[in-house]
Amino acid sequence: MSNTESAHGMWSSKLMFILAAAGSAVGLGNIWRFPYLAGENGGGVFVLAYLVCIFLIGVPILAAEILLGRAGRQSPINSMRNLARQSGTSSFWQLIGWMGALAGFMILSFYAVIAGWAMSYIVEMASGNFVGTDANRASQVFGEFTADAVSVVGWHTLFMALTIYIAARGVGRGLETTVRYLMPALFVLLLMLVFYSALATGHFKEGLMFLFSPDLDAFSTDSLLVAMGQAFFTLSLGMGAIMAYGAYMPKDTSIIGTATTIALLDTSVALLSGMIIFPLVFANGLQPSEGPGLMFITLPIAFGQMPGGQIFGALFFVLVSFAAITSSISLMEPAVAWVVEKLAVTRAKGAVLVGIIAWFVGLGSAFSFNIGADFTLLSGMTFFDTMDYLSNNILLPLGGMLIAIFAGWFLKDQIVEDELAGDKAWSNLWRVITRFVAPTGVMVVFVMTFL
Ligand code: TRP
């Protein structure tokens, strides 16, 4: 009784599914988060741990999400409800869908704020504001900008409006059209900037060494925890975004093969971003361990010193903004699809409704750097930090673990066989990993996070 089409629309080809899912995966996680985490966690060691997590645990769970989505063909909440019913198991598993929608709002709340900063930096860069800047001035500009509630909310609102507009146009005309143009553009920009870093900085080798030579002494269990969390975040796992996209995937494409392709694309972008950022950092005598400010403080200094930095710096933030928007539309999709199913409203109404709620929650994150900086939720963390912490360290791993357990142990065999018909060679390995390796791995990390 598996459906061949989703009522929400379908990707027009396998390639379009790959672009959409890669668009979801490639985002601030790759360009902003990955380099600063690598910088803080000893470079090569972190990169190695991250790669192991991506390919050992990430790809199988990614495949599980696509599988569940394609078998259900509805919003994650309703797909999970129907699949649990068809498998003769408890309706408890719907929880995966509900938790996912919640996590989506939480992630979007801080994601849209940072994406807004990135958009404002296109203008800052292009206007030449950072030409010849030094470290003091770059942090001052960043500090002043984030302290200005009105402009932060302005950019945040613009970013959310774009996200809503794309989501409102629907799967084919909105999401697919966006990824069809932005993803190739993103790869071109990325390669241009890698060449720029390789040719103009004179420190390309040093950047590569930092990323690719693991210094085993720097290895700690902590790097492993961070690497695992990052693997989930960067692959958009654990909240149903990929499940929602999987619902629109054509029937005759291989799931495990596609999941592997998506992970390879995502990983390449993360590594290429590191290859853009670290040579710039070393060429300017800056610190790789700068933290979240790496992209917004060190890069403007670096571009400010470089020939052509005004243009390439602006292009860099165009790249970041493109990457962010193809991710934010996927963060909204589970909730939008559910609203359309539940309230029987048009896609446009659903997108506006979900978008306005997400925008409103996002105000909390936007104000965390200015008028709301003293407002704390969880143990002294700002609203922004609380959203980041709860979603990345709790909801995503928990969601991922439940997805693996459901797909590995509870989903009806017939459904698994149907969906993995094109993946014969790998389906046994996938089974073993979703049943044993992934849940245990996540559980270990999960427990360690709290110890
Ligand atoms: N993967 C995206 C990034 O790296 C962010 C993202 C989009 C995401 N959808 C998600 C993260 C779902 C977790 C869950 O920027």
Short mmCIF file of C-alpha atoms and ligand atoms in Angstrom, two decimals:
data_model
loop_
_atom_site.label_atom_id
_atom_site.label_comp_id
_atom_site.label_asym_id
_atom_site.label_seq_id
_atom_site.Cartn_x
_atom_site.Cartn_y
_atom_site.Cartn_z
CA MET A 1 0.00 0.00 0.00
CA SER A 2 2.92 2.33 -0.46
CA ASN A 3 2.10 5.49 -2.34
CA THR A 4 4.00 6.52 -5.41
CA GLU A 5 3.34 10.25 -5.15
CA SER A 6 3.05 12.82 -2.39
CA ALA A 7 0.12 15.22 -2.31
CA HIS A 8 2.61 18.04 -1.62
CA GLY A 9 4.41 17.55 -4.93
CA MET A 10 7.46 15.64 -6.12
CA TRP A 11 11.07 16.36 -7.07
CA SER A 12 11.22 16.19 -10.83
CA SER A 13 14.26 13.88 -10.83
CA LYS A 14 16.76 12.04 -8.70
CA LEU A 15 19.24 14.86 -9.25
CA MET A 16 16.75 17.40 -7.91
CA PHE A 17 16.29 15.35 -4.76
CA ILE A 18 20.05 15.23 -4.32
CA LEU A 19 20.35 19.00 -4.82
CA ALA A 20 17.51 19.68 -2.38
CA ALA A 21 18.87 17.36 0.30
CA ALA A 22 22.42 18.62 -0.23
CA GLY A 23 20.98 22.13 -0.07
CA SER A 24 19.49 21.29 3.30
CA ALA A 25 22.71 19.72 4.53
CA VAL A 26 25.08 22.39 3.24
CA GLY A 27 24.59 25.51 5.29
CA LEU A 28 25.90 27.55 8.17
CA GLY A 29 26.91 24.23 9.70
CA ASN A 30 29.54 23.77 7.00
CA ILE A 31 30.81 27.28 6.48
CA TRP A 32 30.41 28.90 9.89
CA ARG A 33 30.25 26.06 12.43
CA PHE A 34 32.61 23.41 11.02
CA PRO A 35 35.69 25.66 10.66
CA TYR A 36 35.34 27.17 14.11
CA LEU A 37 34.79 23.78 15.73
CA ALA A 38 37.82 22.37 13.89
CA GLY A 39 39.76 25.44 15.01
CA GLU A 40 38.78 24.94 18.63
CA ASN A 41 39.28 21.18 18.67
CA GLY A 42 42.76 20.72 17.29
CA GLY A 43 42.17 20.66 13.53
CA GLY A 44 43.05 17.29 11.98
CA VAL A 45 41.98 15.14 14.93
CA PHE A 46 38.59 16.71 14.96
CA VAL A 47 38.27 16.34 11.20
CA LEU A 48 39.07 12.64 11.45
CA ALA A 49 36.53 12.04 14.24
CA TYR A 50 33.97 14.01 12.26
CA LEU A 51 34.52 11.94 9.11
CA VAL A 52 34.11 8.70 11.07
CA CYS A 53 30.83 9.94 12.58
CA ILE A 54 29.53 11.11 9.20
CA PHE A 55 30.15 7.87 7.36
CA LEU A 56 29.62 5.34 10.12
CA ILE A 57 26.53 6.77 11.81
CA GLY A 58 25.40 9.74 9.73
CA VAL A 59 24.93 8.05 6.35
CA PRO A 60 22.91 5.10 7.71
CA ILE A 61 20.59 7.42 9.65
CA LEU A 62 20.32 9.69 6.63
CA ALA A 63 19.25 6.64 4.62
CA ALA A 64 16.76 5.71 7.35
CA GLU A 65 15.17 9.16 7.24
CA ILE A 66 14.86 9.12 3.46
CA LEU A 67 13.41 5.62 3.64
CA LEU A 68 10.80 6.56 6.23
CA GLY A 69 9.86 9.68 4.31
CA ARG A 70 9.49 7.92 0.98
CA ALA A 71 7.50 5.07 2.50
CA GLY A 72 5.18 7.54 4.25
CA ARG A 73 4.83 10.24 1.56
CA GLN A 74 3.43 12.73 4.09
CA SER A 75 4.66 15.18 6.70
CA PRO A 76 6.99 13.44 9.18
CA ILE A 77 4.29 13.50 11.87
CA ASN A 78 1.70 11.76 9.69
CA SER A 79 4.22 9.50 7.95
CA MET A 80 5.43 8.22 11.30
CA ARG A 81 1.87 7.68 12.49
CA ASN A 82 0.96 5.70 9.38
CA LEU A 83 4.16 3.67 9.27
CA ALA A 84 3.80 2.73 12.93
CA ARG A 85 0.23 1.62 12.24
CA GLN A 86 1.20 -0.38 9.14
CA SER A 87 3.98 -2.03 11.11
CA GLY A 88 1.55 -2.94 13.88
CA THR A 89 3.48 -1.05 16.51
CA SER A 90 2.77 1.73 18.99
CA SER A 91 1.66 5.21 17.96
CA PHE A 92 4.38 6.43 20.34
CA TRP A 93 6.68 6.65 17.31
CA GLN A 94 4.77 9.67 16.08
CA LEU A 95 6.76 11.46 18.74
CA ILE A 96 9.68 11.49 16.29
CA GLY A 97 7.59 13.75 14.07
CA TRP A 98 6.48 16.05 16.88
CA MET A 99 9.95 16.40 18.37
CA GLY A 100 11.27 17.11 14.92
CA ALA A 101 8.81 19.92 14.27
CA LEU A 102 9.70 21.43 17.64
CA ALA A 103 13.43 21.14 16.94
CA GLY A 104 12.82 22.79 13.58
CA PHE A 105 11.38 25.90 15.22
CA MET A 106 14.20 25.99 17.74
CA ILE A 107 16.98 25.62 15.16
CA LEU A 108 15.35 28.08 12.80
CA SER A 109 15.15 30.60 15.62
CA PHE A 110 18.91 30.96 15.89
CA TYR A 111 19.73 29.91 12.35
CA ALA A 112 17.78 32.78 10.79
CA VAL A 113 19.51 35.26 13.07
CA ILE A 114 22.99 34.17 12.00
CA ALA A 115 21.89 34.00 8.38
CA GLY A 116 20.70 37.59 8.79
CA TRP A 117 24.15 38.61 10.04
CA ALA A 118 25.67 36.94 6.99
CA MET A 119 23.37 38.87 4.66
CA SER A 120 24.25 42.15 6.33
CA TYR A 121 27.93 41.31 5.88
CA ILE A 122 27.44 41.17 2.10
CA VAL A 123 26.65 44.87 2.30
CA GLU A 124 29.38 45.65 4.84
CA MET A 125 31.97 43.93 2.68
CA ALA A 126 30.83 45.32 -0.64
CA SER A 127 30.69 48.86 0.72
CA GLY A 128 34.40 48.67 1.53
CA ASN A 129 33.76 49.14 5.22
CA PHE A 130 36.37 46.51 6.07
CA VAL A 131 39.10 47.57 3.66
CA GLY A 132 42.36 47.68 5.59
CA THR A 133 40.61 46.90 8.86
CA ASP A 134 42.49 45.63 11.91
CA ALA A 135 41.43 43.15 14.58
CA ASN A 136 40.12 45.79 16.95
CA ARG A 137 37.94 47.45 14.42
CA ALA A 138 36.59 44.16 13.05
CA SER A 139 35.44 43.01 16.48
CA GLN A 140 34.10 46.47 17.19
CA VAL A 141 32.01 46.47 14.00
CA PHE A 142 30.72 42.99 14.80
CA GLY A 143 29.94 43.96 18.38
CA GLU A 144 28.16 47.14 17.37
CA PHE A 145 26.14 45.39 14.70
CA THR A 146 24.93 42.57 16.96
CA ALA A 147 24.18 45.07 19.73
CA ASP A 148 21.84 46.97 17.44
CA ALA A 149 18.52 45.20 17.99
CA VAL A 150 16.79 47.05 15.17
CA SER A 151 19.19 46.05 12.44
CA VAL A 152 19.60 42.48 13.69
CA VAL A 153 15.82 42.04 13.67
CA GLY A 154 15.61 43.78 10.31
CA TRP A 155 18.00 41.29 8.66
CA HIS A 156 16.45 38.38 10.52
CA THR A 157 13.03 39.46 9.23
CA LEU A 158 14.30 39.78 5.67
CA PHE A 159 15.82 36.30 5.82
CA MET A 160 12.61 34.78 7.23
CA ALA A 161 10.53 36.59 4.61
CA LEU A 162 12.64 35.03 1.84
CA THR A 163 12.31 31.61 3.46
CA ILE A 164 8.53 31.97 3.73
CA TYR A 165 8.28 33.17 0.14
CA ILE A 166 10.14 30.13 -1.20
CA ALA A 167 8.27 27.68 1.03
CA ALA A 168 4.94 29.24 0.04
CA ARG A 169 5.57 28.62 -3.65
CA GLY A 170 5.61 24.90 -3.00
CA VAL A 171 7.86 21.92 -3.64
CA GLY A 172 8.26 22.32 -7.39
CA ARG A 173 8.08 26.06 -8.03
CA GLY A 174 9.59 27.10 -4.69
CA LEU A 175 12.04 24.60 -3.25
CA GLU A 176 13.15 22.95 -6.47
CA THR A 177 13.59 26.18 -8.42
CA THR A 178 15.66 27.60 -5.58
CA VAL A 179 18.04 24.68 -5.25
CA ARG A 180 18.28 24.27 -9.02
CA TYR A 181 19.98 27.68 -9.32
CA LEU A 182 21.52 28.29 -5.92
CA MET A 183 23.32 24.98 -5.48
CA PRO A 184 25.38 25.18 -8.69
CA ALA A 185 26.06 28.85 -7.92
CA LEU A 186 27.23 27.87 -4.48
CA PHE A 187 29.69 25.33 -5.85
CA VAL A 188 31.09 27.84 -8.34
CA LEU A 189 31.54 30.49 -5.63
CA LEU A 190 33.13 27.95 -3.35
CA LEU A 191 35.67 26.86 -5.95
CA MET A 192 36.48 30.47 -6.83
CA LEU A 193 37.18 31.22 -3.19
CA VAL A 194 39.32 28.11 -2.76
CA PHE A 195 41.44 29.24 -5.72
CA TYR A 196 41.59 32.69 -4.21
CA SER A 197 42.78 31.28 -0.91
CA ALA A 198 45.29 29.02 -2.65
CA LEU A 199 46.72 31.77 -4.86
CA ALA A 200 46.38 34.98 -2.89
CA THR A 201 47.18 34.06 0.71
CA GLY A 202 50.55 32.36 0.39
CA HIS A 203 49.55 30.18 3.36
CA PHE A 204 47.48 27.51 1.67
CA LYS A 205 49.78 24.69 2.74
CA GLU A 206 49.62 25.74 6.34
CA GLY A 207 45.82 25.72 6.17
CA LEU A 208 45.82 22.24 4.65
CA MET A 209 48.25 20.96 7.28
CA PHE A 210 46.01 22.28 10.02
CA LEU A 211 42.98 20.49 8.59
CA PHE A 212 44.52 17.24 7.46
CA SER A 213 47.36 16.29 9.78
CA PRO A 214 45.84 14.73 12.88
CA ASP A 215 47.80 15.57 15.99
CA LEU A 216 46.76 12.60 18.10
CA ASP A 217 47.85 14.25 21.33
CA ALA A 218 45.09 16.76 20.91
CA PHE A 219 42.50 13.99 20.84
CA SER A 220 39.98 13.89 23.68
CA THR A 221 36.57 12.35 24.24
CA ASP A 222 35.30 15.88 24.00
CA SER A 223 36.40 16.25 20.39
CA LEU A 224 34.43 13.09 19.68
CA LEU A 225 31.28 14.48 21.29
CA VAL A 226 31.52 17.71 19.41
CA ALA A 227 32.27 15.85 16.18
CA MET A 228 29.20 13.67 16.59
CA GLY A 229 26.89 16.61 17.29
CA GLN A 230 28.30 18.38 14.26
CA ALA A 231 27.76 15.29 12.09
CA PHE A 232 24.04 15.39 12.96
CA PHE A 233 23.70 19.11 12.49
CA THR A 234 25.56 19.27 9.21
CA LEU A 235 23.62 16.37 7.65
CA SER A 236 20.30 17.89 8.85
CA LEU A 237 19.59 14.69 10.74
CA GLY A 238 17.27 13.82 13.56
CA MET A 239 14.36 16.20 13.07
CA GLY A 240 12.56 15.02 9.98
CA ALA A 241 13.85 17.60 7.49
CA ILE A 242 15.31 14.87 5.31
CA MET A 243 12.26 12.69 5.99
CA ALA A 244 10.05 15.46 4.63
CA TYR A 245 12.25 15.76 1.54
CA GLY A 246 12.32 11.97 1.16
CA ALA A 247 8.54 12.02 0.87
CA TYR A 248 8.91 13.83 -2.46
CA MET A 249 11.59 11.48 -3.83
CA PRO A 250 10.87 9.37 -6.92
CA LYS A 251 10.34 5.70 -6.17
CA ASP A 252 12.98 4.15 -8.40
CA THR A 253 16.11 5.73 -6.95
CA SER A 254 18.57 4.02 -4.64
CA ILE A 255 18.35 5.32 -1.09
CA ILE A 256 21.69 4.30 0.34
CA GLY A 257 23.51 5.45 -2.79
CA THR A 258 21.78 8.82 -2.66
CA ALA A 259 22.47 9.21 1.06
CA THR A 260 26.15 8.57 0.41
CA THR A 261 26.25 11.14 -2.38
CA ILE A 262 24.62 13.75 -0.14
CA ALA A 263 27.11 13.09 2.65
CA LEU A 264 30.03 13.32 0.22
CA LEU A 265 28.79 16.66 -1.12
CA ASP A 266 28.21 17.99 2.37
CA THR A 267 31.62 16.87 3.60
CA SER A 268 33.34 18.35 0.56
CA VAL A 269 31.78 21.73 1.25
CA ALA A 270 32.86 21.62 4.89
CA LEU A 271 36.43 20.71 3.95
CA LEU A 272 36.55 23.28 1.15
CA SER A 273 35.26 25.93 3.57
CA GLY A 274 38.10 25.03 5.90
CA MET A 275 40.47 25.34 2.95
CA ILE A 276 39.15 28.85 2.30
CA ILE A 277 39.15 30.03 5.89
CA PHE A 278 42.33 28.67 7.49
CA PRO A 279 44.81 29.97 4.89
CA LEU A 280 43.22 33.41 5.37
CA VAL A 281 43.55 33.04 9.12
CA PHE A 282 47.21 31.98 9.02
CA ALA A 283 48.14 34.55 6.39
CA ASN A 284 47.02 37.24 8.78
CA GLY A 285 48.51 35.84 11.95
CA LEU A 286 45.04 35.25 13.42
CA GLN A 287 43.96 32.48 15.77
CA PRO A 288 42.14 29.41 14.37
CA SER A 289 40.51 28.93 17.78
CA GLU A 290 38.56 32.18 17.62
CA GLY A 291 35.19 30.44 18.18
CA PRO A 292 31.84 31.48 16.68
CA GLY A 293 33.29 34.85 15.72
CA LEU A 294 35.75 33.15 13.34
CA MET A 295 33.68 33.87 10.28
CA PHE A 296 32.44 37.33 11.28
CA ILE A 297 35.58 38.77 12.84
CA THR A 298 38.65 37.09 11.44
CA LEU A 299 37.45 36.82 7.87
CA PRO A 300 36.69 40.52 7.47
CA ILE A 301 40.19 41.28 8.76
CA ALA A 302 41.67 38.77 6.37
CA PHE A 303 39.68 39.95 3.36
CA GLY A 304 40.38 43.54 4.39
CA GLN A 305 44.11 42.92 3.91
CA MET A 306 43.86 40.98 0.67
CA PRO A 307 43.98 42.15 -2.92
CA GLY A 308 40.41 42.06 -4.22
CA GLY A 309 39.18 41.34 -0.70
CA GLN A 310 36.27 43.75 -1.00
CA ILE A 311 34.77 41.75 -3.86
CA PHE A 312 35.78 38.29 -2.68
CA GLY A 313 34.66 39.06 0.85
CA ALA A 314 31.24 40.13 -0.39
CA LEU A 315 31.07 36.99 -2.57
CA PHE A 316 31.94 34.88 0.43
CA PHE A 317 28.94 36.18 2.35
CA VAL A 318 26.72 35.74 -0.71
CA LEU A 319 27.82 32.11 -0.62
CA VAL A 320 26.99 31.80 3.07
CA SER A 321 23.55 33.36 2.55
CA PHE A 322 22.72 31.04 -0.37
CA ALA A 323 23.78 28.05 1.69
CA ALA A 324 21.67 29.23 4.62
CA ILE A 325 18.47 29.74 2.65
CA THR A 326 18.53 26.31 1.03
CA SER A 327 18.78 24.95 4.60
CA SER A 328 16.16 27.12 6.26
CA ILE A 329 13.49 26.04 3.78
CA SER A 330 14.13 22.45 4.87
CA LEU A 331 13.89 23.38 8.55
CA MET A 332 10.36 24.65 7.90
CA GLU A 333 9.19 21.85 5.63
CA PRO A 334 8.09 19.28 8.27
CA ALA A 335 5.88 21.85 10.00
CA VAL A 336 4.56 23.37 6.77
CA ALA A 337 3.62 19.96 5.34
CA TRP A 338 1.87 19.04 8.58
CA VAL A 339 -0.13 22.28 8.72
CA VAL A 340 -1.24 21.79 5.11
CA GLU A 341 -2.38 18.22 5.88
CA LYS A 342 -4.00 19.02 9.19
CA LEU A 343 -5.74 22.30 8.50
CA ALA A 344 -6.35 21.67 4.81
CA VAL A 345 -5.08 25.14 3.99
CA THR A 346 -3.07 26.15 0.94
CA ARG A 347 0.67 25.83 0.93
CA ALA A 348 1.00 29.62 0.99
CA LYS A 349 -1.13 29.97 4.12
CA GLY A 350 0.71 27.11 5.82
CA ALA A 351 4.10 28.64 5.05
CA VAL A 352 3.06 32.07 6.31
CA LEU A 353 1.62 30.62 9.51
CA VAL A 354 4.67 28.48 10.30
CA GLY A 355 7.05 31.23 9.22
CA ILE A 356 5.48 33.83 11.47
CA ILE A 357 5.69 31.54 14.48
CA ALA A 358 9.33 30.74 13.66
CA TRP A 359 10.05 34.45 13.17
CA PHE A 360 8.50 35.22 16.52
CA VAL A 361 10.55 32.57 18.35
CA GLY A 362 13.58 33.92 16.50
CA LEU A 363 13.11 37.33 18.11
CA GLY A 364 14.27 35.69 21.34
CA SER A 365 17.52 34.70 19.64
CA ALA A 366 17.92 38.06 17.92
CA PHE A 367 17.59 39.87 21.24
CA SER A 368 20.10 37.59 22.97
CA PHE A 369 22.93 39.81 21.74
CA ASN A 370 21.46 43.12 22.75
CA ILE A 371 18.38 44.12 24.75
CA GLY A 372 17.82 40.53 25.93
CA ALA A 373 21.44 39.66 26.73
CA ASP A 374 20.68 39.49 30.45
CA PHE A 375 17.66 37.29 30.07
CA THR A 376 18.72 33.71 30.75
CA LEU A 377 16.88 30.42 30.50
CA LEU A 378 18.81 27.19 31.10
CA SER A 379 21.60 27.56 33.67
CA GLY A 380 22.71 31.04 32.75
CA MET A 381 22.47 30.59 28.99
CA THR A 382 20.88 33.24 26.80
CA PHE A 383 17.81 32.40 24.76
CA PHE A 384 20.05 31.88 21.72
CA ASP A 385 22.42 29.51 23.55
CA THR A 386 19.50 27.62 25.08
CA MET A 387 17.90 26.99 21.68
CA ASP A 388 21.24 25.90 20.21
CA TYR A 389 21.98 23.64 23.18
CA LEU A 390 18.56 21.99 23.49
CA SER A 391 18.22 21.33 19.77
CA ASN A 392 21.77 20.23 18.93
CA ASN A 393 22.68 18.37 22.08
CA ILE A 394 19.35 16.87 23.00
CA LEU A 395 16.62 16.83 20.37
CA LEU A 396 18.74 15.95 17.33
CA PRO A 397 20.67 13.02 18.85
CA LEU A 398 17.51 11.75 20.53
CA GLY A 399 15.54 12.06 17.29
CA GLY A 400 18.32 10.35 15.33
CA MET A 401 18.51 7.51 17.78
CA LEU A 402 14.75 6.95 17.73
CA ILE A 403 14.74 7.06 13.93
CA ALA A 404 17.46 4.40 13.78
CA ILE A 405 15.68 2.20 16.32
CA PHE A 406 12.32 2.51 14.61
CA ALA A 407 13.71 1.87 11.12
CA GLY A 408 16.01 -0.92 12.30
CA TRP A 409 13.73 -2.82 14.69
CA PHE A 410 10.09 -1.85 14.27
CA LEU A 411 9.41 -0.93 10.68
CA LYS A 412 7.67 -3.73 8.78
CA ASP A 413 10.17 -5.88 6.84
CA GLN A 414 8.13 -5.66 3.67
CA ILE A 415 8.42 -1.86 3.66
CA VAL A 416 12.17 -1.99 4.21
CA GLU A 417 12.58 -4.52 1.42
CA ASP A 418 10.50 -2.47 -1.00
CA GLU A 419 12.36 0.72 -0.29
CA LEU A 420 15.83 -0.83 -0.36
CA ALA A 421 15.17 -2.84 -3.51
CA GLY A 422 17.79 -0.77 -5.32
CA ASP A 423 20.37 -1.17 -2.54
CA LYS A 424 20.72 -4.94 -2.24
CA ALA A 425 24.48 -4.91 -1.71
CA TRP A 426 24.34 -2.57 1.25
CA SER A 427 21.07 -3.37 2.93
CA ASN A 428 22.50 -5.88 5.41
CA LEU A 429 25.19 -3.51 6.54
CA TRP A 430 22.54 -0.79 6.86
CA ARG A 431 20.46 -3.12 9.06
CA VAL A 432 23.35 -3.87 11.40
CA ILE A 433 24.21 -0.22 11.76
CA THR A 434 20.68 1.04 12.33
CA ARG A 435 19.98 -1.75 14.80
CA PHE A 436 23.16 -1.74 16.80
CA VAL A 437 25.90 0.68 15.89
CA ALA A 438 23.97 3.94 15.49
CA PRO A 439 21.73 3.66 18.57
CA THR A 440 24.65 2.62 20.76
CA GLY A 441 26.90 5.32 19.35
CA VAL A 442 24.35 8.04 19.89
CA MET A 443 23.47 6.71 23.33
CA VAL A 444 27.10 6.79 24.41
CA VAL A 445 27.52 10.35 23.19
CA PHE A 446 24.21 11.35 24.68
CA VAL A 447 25.10 10.00 28.09
CA MET A 448 28.57 11.52 27.96
CA THR A 449 27.10 14.92 27.18
CA PHE A 450 25.39 14.87 30.54
CA LEU A 451 28.30 13.57 32.57
N1 TRP B 1 22.41 21.16 7.93
C1 TRP B 1 22.25 22.58 7.93
C2 TRP B 1 23.60 23.23 8.12
O1 TRP B 1 24.59 22.57 8.21
C3 TRP B 1 21.28 23.04 8.98
C4 TRP B 1 20.01 22.30 8.97
C5 TRP B 1 19.05 22.32 8.02
C6 TRP B 1 19.59 21.39 9.93
N2 TRP B 1 18.05 21.46 8.35
C7 TRP B 1 18.36 20.86 9.50
C8 TRP B 1 20.17 20.96 11.10
C9 TRP B 1 17.72 19.91 10.25
C10 TRP B 1 19.50 20.00 11.85
C11 TRP B 1 18.32 19.47 11.43
O2 TRP B 1 23.68 24.42 8.17
#
